[in-house]
């Protein structure tokens, strides 16, 4: 394996594009080093990007925030303004692994590993987050929801990598929340998960809602019907029942060592309900 | 060796909370564990393992691996001897398979190379031609007559009709007329239970550094619970003499029974013999989980009859354990322990062991007992629920006590079960209020405890300090407790004593650190060795004073004249006697060799409150209290530590830990990510209550304490969860999918 | 494979080493620098026994490449005591019997020290969650949590 720290984004994409063997990008390393250890992948080229400009920045932009690809989960959690605006996104990022892993893991790495159980992705999806890609043909912006295409696979072209994630501005009376189910209290991969992002009017009625679920389909899934089920409501019992029904209907999980189809489906609905209540309360709604 | 007259003894050192002698090394990173040392010219060993659950090895071609630059030796099963003794032969074929692989992870070949990465590449170049055979990993399936035979020719002599050739053991215990007892019952409950295999989960993977010459002389440094056991296994498997093999035990990073066997040491020695160089081998976590020993998996039927006022009239258990791919005797201990907490008129326990395509079982803390007692204590709890009786009162009513004919044969001497039950009943935890979705459970626990072969040598140094040499790796602070007992007996401060652990060439044979035996048996031998040294010191003082040696007594660390004709000599301290030992007959030492008896059984009671989430099946442990009879607690901190650590291992077993096999017979969760041992945030404070009912078989009344605490948690938590969830749980672990399914139907 | 030269600072000392590109910091510390206080319990970031400080943050050294530490500051358990004076956490761990086998102890001490640097007065729950990535199989964590709290109180009073 060759280890390279390119001097620019352009040099990085040129290196990646030119590599005939297996290339991997290193920022936090908390997934790729595990794969190395398990001999699941033996890269020919490891490209370290975390020293490049902007990679470690959390910058205010158009009322929202641009997060560099090498910003760790811990750094996200320490950013008070970001956490106030997108608490659900940050709590997803802060659930990835242990304290030690938090200090290295990045939401971009979490996204690019393309696991359906990735903890930070449902929150980014409900936030309408947009990834900025750099590649041999320049830069392009792609909604986060479109990045993973199947377990372990992204839509990134050869030579392309993500340089930052953009979280848009929020109106007053908006918030989000993320919950996952794990057997222990820490250190597990999500068996199911749900993120909910809401906007409320002054009276506490939901005017916009996005719901995303994880670990219940080949990729993190945005559930439009679930969002629609609670728009125009104050999360009354009927709305919650509709939310749960729409969420469960969107699940197509597998049974494996971590959970069954039935369990994943049932808990995804429960988590969507609970996350909706948390997001509603954070947004200033009173139930 | 009997209990000293307790009325006379006021302990000065024993019972205090002194600092541990290995403390500074362990908090500064200096302590040397299995993987922490190197040797000049050392090679790195690595093992190729079977990806199949069951297969015939048609051929192994190592030629490409041997040709790789940097590879210095390659070995296969043919490089190890197959000893006549069946137990050693099983170890040999488990270290490196011969004609068949028995489980996913079974070692097939090994290489030694100049670097870890070359070794890794080399094992990929070994070509193994497998003929895949049908496999079986479930204990009940393995017992059916049409099950694939894991090993031929190992079955019980007379396997009953309807059972398979995988059945290797049948055992039965009990007394009284069970059918007549059931006829007297007002309520009978009969239930079937299953428990998953779990792993000891020590954080330090097996590791060793071995060297062996063509002359048959060798040395092994390794993390083990028994250096003498490693010596015996390696000598047998390599066909060398024990005298020529020196085994040194490193600091040990946890064992819990899991390091009472050998996996890599014989392989490293074979590689060293072939390459002529020292070979270091360190297991990965994946290897530890796939190829070292987990505990048994179990399937159990329990039937208990009870009168309306809570008297048990009869009990019957049928236990089916699988100890993996080899014959295994853990079932005997499980069957004996099952009903040990009860004074029963009629009881019958039948146990079976059956082979499956799983790794060779290695003891895990109180091997066999947690599962059988889980099943029994679950049925007792359900009877209490059904009859509206207090579960502690029912246990007190039926509790085994001094004079009880135990369910496995012996009559109990002084035991602490009633005292622990009464302590639990008096504790505020037992009557604390519970909220919605919360439930309280309790269970008794039992362990036999063990004494065994022990040697101790105790040296009086010329500066008045003391060296104790013992032969059992220190797994829970035993160097401190041994030093404490030596100091107590000699009447010197704890700080004056240093206990070290001998290698196999420095002290006679010792059984492994198991059976909660070390503080009891090594302590007993240390006290006797100290007494031998005291007798010698009294002789020396008598010689100096010119009086009869019978006229000298040992008091508070000094020889004093006693009796009418002894004169008025001032006391001579240990240090004063030691300083002039060269003039009075030479160095002073005491030693003691014993096969210690009288370990004294141990009982505990655990009390737990849980809350279940009715929507997700998640269980939270809210409050946990451990009550245990420790005999005399030599170092209370370490006794509490054993009680807390055992309880938490049991919590893991009850809720999340399990070996998960796929349809293909492969282990699916060979890592700490999905083999889920409890983490700090899963747990509340683990409160402890030590009871000290002296063991009549030890001079200070010491009992083993290490194993009993893993026994009660399984049933205590299952009972708490069953009450909280409103549904009786009969399978472990009670993982959230399983619990949610039980709750929602 | 060509080895790569790396210059770094370990426990305050300028250190140079050569390593392969795919070698973890843990392997470098243990195999090349003789710093065996960090332990490999899993090699996959699940047990925390290899915890070290990297540029002021606690990380699993098994999940860091050796080459990544070029120009970095690394602190290991070997640098925690000041000569013969133990760090309060180290001393209290011995006093409170917060270790049994001791294999997880270096990692837990490093992680606990990083917690107290960030939050000198944590709740028990905060200590438990901060240390959730440090597996201990001997103690049931009880005495560890109590020792961290006792050391924290001492350090606050100092």
mmCIF file of N, CA and C in Angstrom, chain A residues 34 36-37 39 42 181-189 191 244 256-260 262-264 266-267 270-271 273-274, chain B residues 46 120 124 284 613-619 656 660 668-669 672-682 736-737 740 744:
data_model
loop_
_atom_site.group_PDB
_atom_site.id
_atom_site.type_symbol
_atom_site.label_atom_id
_atom_site.label_comp_id
_atom_site.label_asym_id
_atom_site.label_seq_id
_atom_site.Cartn_x
_atom_site.Cartn_y
_atom_site.Cartn_z
ATOM 1 N N UNK A 34 -10.517 -0.483 10.109
ATOM 2 C CA UNK A 34 -11.177 -1.725 10.549
ATOM 3 C C UNK A 34 -11.188 -2.723 9.385
ATOM 4 N N UNK A 36 -9.096 -2.829 6.911
ATOM 5 C CA UNK A 36 -7.711 -3.288 6.728
ATOM 6 C C UNK A 36 -7.403 -4.424 7.695
ATOM 7 N N UNK A 37 -7.768 -4.215 8.946
ATOM 8 C CA UNK A 37 -7.477 -5.204 9.981
ATOM 9 C C UNK A 37 -8.182 -6.528 9.665
ATOM 10 N N UNK A 39 -8.920 -7.612 6.896
ATOM 11 C CA UNK A 39 -8.502 -8.063 5.563
ATOM 12 C C UNK A 39 -9.678 -8.088 4.592
ATOM 13 N N UNK A 42 -7.636 -4.533 0.819
ATOM 14 C CA UNK A 42 -6.196 -4.252 0.889
ATOM 15 C C UNK A 42 -5.876 -3.224 -0.169
ATOM 16 N N UNK A 181 -32.039 2.412 17.509
ATOM 17 C CA UNK A 181 -32.149 1.335 18.481
ATOM 18 C C UNK A 181 -30.888 0.492 18.436
ATOM 19 N N UNK A 182 -30.289 0.287 19.615
ATOM 20 C CA UNK A 182 -29.172 -0.646 19.748
ATOM 21 C C UNK A 182 -29.410 -1.484 20.996
ATOM 22 N N UNK A 183 -28.851 -2.695 21.028
ATOM 23 C CA UNK A 183 -29.087 -3.567 22.184
ATOM 24 C C UNK A 183 -28.437 -3.050 23.461
ATOM 25 N N UNK A 184 -27.243 -2.484 23.343
ATOM 26 C CA UNK A 184 -26.605 -1.891 24.515
ATOM 27 C C UNK A 184 -26.902 -0.394 24.503
ATOM 28 N N UNK A 185 -26.216 0.352 25.385
ATOM 29 C CA UNK A 185 -26.433 1.798 25.401
ATOM 30 C C UNK A 185 -25.429 2.528 24.518
ATOM 31 N N UNK A 186 -24.358 1.824 24.133
ATOM 32 C CA UNK A 186 -23.302 2.426 23.320
ATOM 33 C C UNK A 186 -22.628 1.319 22.526
ATOM 34 N N UNK A 187 -21.805 1.699 21.587
ATOM 35 C CA UNK A 187 -20.867 0.789 20.914
ATOM 36 C C UNK A 187 -21.488 -0.184 19.928
ATOM 37 N N UNK A 188 -22.762 -0.032 19.598
ATOM 38 C CA UNK A 188 -23.378 -0.944 18.641
ATOM 39 C C UNK A 188 -23.707 -0.233 17.334
ATOM 40 N N UNK A 189 -23.940 -1.052 16.329
ATOM 41 C CA UNK A 189 -24.451 -0.572 15.043
ATOM 42 C C UNK A 189 -25.983 -0.510 15.156
ATOM 43 N N UNK A 191 -29.733 -0.997 14.837
ATOM 44 C CA UNK A 191 -30.587 -2.090 14.345
ATOM 45 C C UNK A 191 -31.737 -1.476 13.534
ATOM 46 N N UNK A 244 -46.470 6.370 12.025
ATOM 47 C CA UNK A 244 -45.942 5.017 12.265
ATOM 48 C C UNK A 244 -46.286 4.097 11.088
ATOM 49 N N UNK A 256 -31.031 -10.477 10.204
ATOM 50 C CA UNK A 256 -29.630 -10.891 10.332
ATOM 51 C C UNK A 256 -29.284 -10.993 11.807
ATOM 52 N N UNK A 257 -27.975 -11.071 12.103
ATOM 53 C CA UNK A 257 -27.548 -11.279 13.485
ATOM 54 C C UNK A 257 -27.961 -10.127 14.400
ATOM 55 N N UNK A 258 -28.275 -8.983 13.834
ATOM 56 C CA UNK A 258 -28.603 -7.832 14.689
ATOM 57 C C UNK A 258 -30.089 -7.659 14.920
ATOM 58 N N UNK A 259 -30.915 -8.220 14.056
ATOM 59 C CA UNK A 259 -32.346 -8.038 14.248
ATOM 60 C C UNK A 259 -33.150 -8.729 13.158
ATOM 61 N N UNK A 260 -34.425 -8.888 13.444
ATOM 62 C CA UNK A 260 -35.306 -9.528 12.470
ATOM 63 C C UNK A 260 -36.044 -8.476 11.655
ATOM 64 N N UNK A 262 -39.254 -8.218 11.422
ATOM 65 C CA UNK A 262 -40.365 -7.719 12.239
ATOM 66 C C UNK A 262 -39.867 -6.688 13.256
ATOM 67 N N UNK A 263 -38.749 -7.037 13.905
ATOM 68 C CA UNK A 263 -38.227 -6.150 14.945
ATOM 69 C C UNK A 263 -37.806 -4.814 14.355
ATOM 70 N N UNK A 264 -37.095 -4.883 13.256
ATOM 71 C CA UNK A 264 -36.602 -3.634 12.642
ATOM 72 C C UNK A 264 -37.772 -2.757 12.216
ATOM 73 N N UNK A 266 -40.939 -2.763 13.303
ATOM 74 C CA UNK A 266 -41.683 -2.254 14.457
ATOM 75 C C UNK A 266 -40.931 -1.113 15.143
ATOM 76 N N UNK A 267 -39.630 -1.321 15.371
ATOM 77 C CA UNK A 267 -38.891 -0.294 16.113
ATOM 78 C C UNK A 267 -38.653 0.953 15.275
ATOM 79 N N UNK A 270 -41.564 3.030 15.972
ATOM 80 C CA UNK A 270 -41.483 3.564 17.341
ATOM 81 C C UNK A 270 -40.490 4.721 17.406
ATOM 82 N N UNK A 271 -39.340 4.536 16.757
ATOM 83 C CA UNK A 271 -38.309 5.582 16.806
ATOM 84 C C UNK A 271 -38.756 6.832 16.056
ATOM 85 N N UNK A 273 -41.790 7.869 15.773
ATOM 86 C CA UNK A 273 -42.737 8.527 16.692
ATOM 87 C C UNK A 273 -41.983 9.317 17.761
ATOM 88 N N UNK A 274 -41.019 8.645 18.397
ATOM 89 C CA UNK A 274 -40.297 9.302 19.501
ATOM 90 C C UNK A 274 -39.463 10.482 18.993
ATOM 91 N N UNK B 46 1.746 -17.329 12.650
ATOM 92 C CA UNK B 46 0.341 -17.057 12.325
ATOM 93 C C UNK B 46 -0.324 -18.359 11.880
ATOM 94 N N UNK B 120 1.299 -13.162 7.338
ATOM 95 C CA UNK B 120 -0.076 -13.011 6.852
ATOM 96 C C UNK B 120 -0.181 -13.429 5.385
ATOM 97 N N UNK B 124 -1.936 -17.324 3.289
ATOM 98 C CA UNK B 124 -2.851 -17.321 2.132
ATOM 99 C C UNK B 124 -2.347 -18.214 1.009
ATOM 100 N N UNK B 284 -5.631 -12.800 17.231
ATOM 101 C CA UNK B 284 -6.514 -11.653 17.003
ATOM 102 C C UNK B 284 -7.821 -11.902 17.773
ATOM 103 N N UNK B 613 -38.773 -1.907 28.003
ATOM 104 C CA UNK B 613 -39.452 -0.971 27.113
ATOM 105 C C UNK B 613 -40.456 -1.787 26.304
ATOM 106 N N UNK B 614 -41.757 -1.595 26.553
ATOM 107 C CA UNK B 614 -42.740 -2.463 25.881
ATOM 108 C C UNK B 614 -42.782 -2.260 24.370
ATOM 109 N N UNK B 615 -42.221 -1.164 23.904
ATOM 110 C CA UNK B 615 -42.263 -0.903 22.453
ATOM 111 C C UNK B 615 -41.035 -1.415 21.716
ATOM 112 N N UNK B 616 -39.935 -1.668 22.437
ATOM 113 C CA UNK B 616 -38.704 -2.084 21.749
ATOM 114 C C UNK B 616 -38.104 -3.374 22.318
ATOM 115 N N UNK B 617 -38.561 -3.798 23.473
ATOM 116 C CA UNK B 617 -37.968 -4.992 24.083
ATOM 117 C C UNK B 617 -36.621 -4.733 24.747
ATOM 118 N N UNK B 618 -36.253 -3.484 24.900
ATOM 119 C CA UNK B 618 -34.978 -3.177 25.564
ATOM 120 C C UNK B 618 -35.136 -3.337 27.074
ATOM 121 N N UNK B 619 -34.103 -3.868 27.713
ATOM 122 C CA UNK B 619 -34.107 -4.039 29.162
ATOM 123 C C UNK B 619 -33.047 -3.134 29.772
ATOM 124 N N UNK B 656 -27.450 -10.006 26.305
ATOM 125 C CA UNK B 656 -26.954 -9.760 24.945
ATOM 126 C C UNK B 656 -25.902 -10.701 24.399
ATOM 127 N N UNK B 660 -23.524 -16.617 17.679
ATOM 128 C CA UNK B 660 -24.552 -16.691 16.633
ATOM 129 C C UNK B 660 -23.964 -17.419 15.422
ATOM 130 N N UNK B 668 -21.009 -15.836 13.252
ATOM 131 C CA UNK B 668 -21.316 -14.565 12.593
ATOM 132 C C UNK B 668 -20.882 -13.340 13.381
ATOM 133 N N UNK B 669 -20.521 -13.522 14.632
ATOM 134 C CA UNK B 669 -20.234 -12.329 15.439
ATOM 135 C C UNK B 669 -18.904 -12.455 16.179
ATOM 136 N N UNK B 672 -15.874 -7.798 19.094
ATOM 137 C CA UNK B 672 -16.529 -7.117 20.213
ATOM 138 C C UNK B 672 -17.650 -6.173 19.748
ATOM 139 N N UNK B 673 -17.780 -5.963 18.437
ATOM 140 C CA UNK B 673 -18.878 -5.134 17.959
ATOM 141 C C UNK B 673 -20.205 -5.885 18.119
ATOM 142 N N UNK B 674 -20.219 -7.147 17.736
ATOM 143 C CA UNK B 674 -21.472 -7.903 17.757
ATOM 144 C C UNK B 674 -21.488 -9.019 18.788
ATOM 145 N N UNK B 675 -20.344 -9.316 19.396
ATOM 146 C CA UNK B 675 -20.372 -10.129 20.617
ATOM 147 C C UNK B 675 -20.387 -9.098 21.743
ATOM 148 N N UNK B 676 -21.567 -8.832 22.260
ATOM 149 C CA UNK B 676 -21.781 -7.599 23.020
ATOM 150 C C UNK B 676 -21.611 -7.783 24.513
ATOM 151 N N UNK B 677 -20.409 -7.539 25.008
ATOM 152 C CA UNK B 677 -20.219 -7.582 26.445
ATOM 153 C C UNK B 677 -20.664 -6.237 27.028
ATOM 154 N N UNK B 678 -21.095 -6.234 28.276
ATOM 155 C CA UNK B 678 -21.616 -4.974 28.825
ATOM 156 C C UNK B 678 -20.572 -3.852 28.811
ATOM 157 N N UNK B 679 -21.033 -2.650 28.508
ATOM 158 C CA UNK B 679 -20.179 -1.468 28.586
ATOM 159 C C UNK B 679 -20.606 -0.653 29.814
ATOM 160 N N UNK B 680 -19.743 0.290 30.202
ATOM 161 C CA UNK B 680 -19.959 0.999 31.473
ATOM 162 C C UNK B 680 -21.330 1.659 31.542
ATOM 163 N N UNK B 681 -21.792 2.194 30.408
ATOM 164 C CA UNK B 681 -23.053 2.942 30.432
ATOM 165 C C UNK B 681 -24.284 2.035 30.480
ATOM 166 N N UNK B 682 -24.092 0.729 30.356
ATOM 167 C CA UNK B 682 -25.235 -0.194 30.451
ATOM 168 C C UNK B 682 -25.645 -0.446 31.898
ATOM 169 N N UNK B 736 -33.311 -7.833 22.698
ATOM 170 C CA UNK B 736 -34.551 -7.076 22.456
ATOM 171 C C UNK B 736 -35.490 -7.710 21.423
ATOM 172 N N UNK B 737 -34.969 -8.224 20.285
ATOM 173 C CA UNK B 737 -35.929 -8.847 19.358
ATOM 174 C C UNK B 737 -36.677 -10.025 20.001
ATOM 175 N N UNK B 740 -39.176 -8.569 22.681
ATOM 176 C CA UNK B 740 -40.307 -7.866 22.055
ATOM 177 C C UNK B 740 -41.278 -8.875 21.450
ATOM 178 N N UNK B 744 -45.183 -9.194 22.462
ATOM 179 C CA UNK B 744 -46.234 -8.801 21.520
ATOM 180 C C UNK B 744 -46.828 -9.997 20.794
#
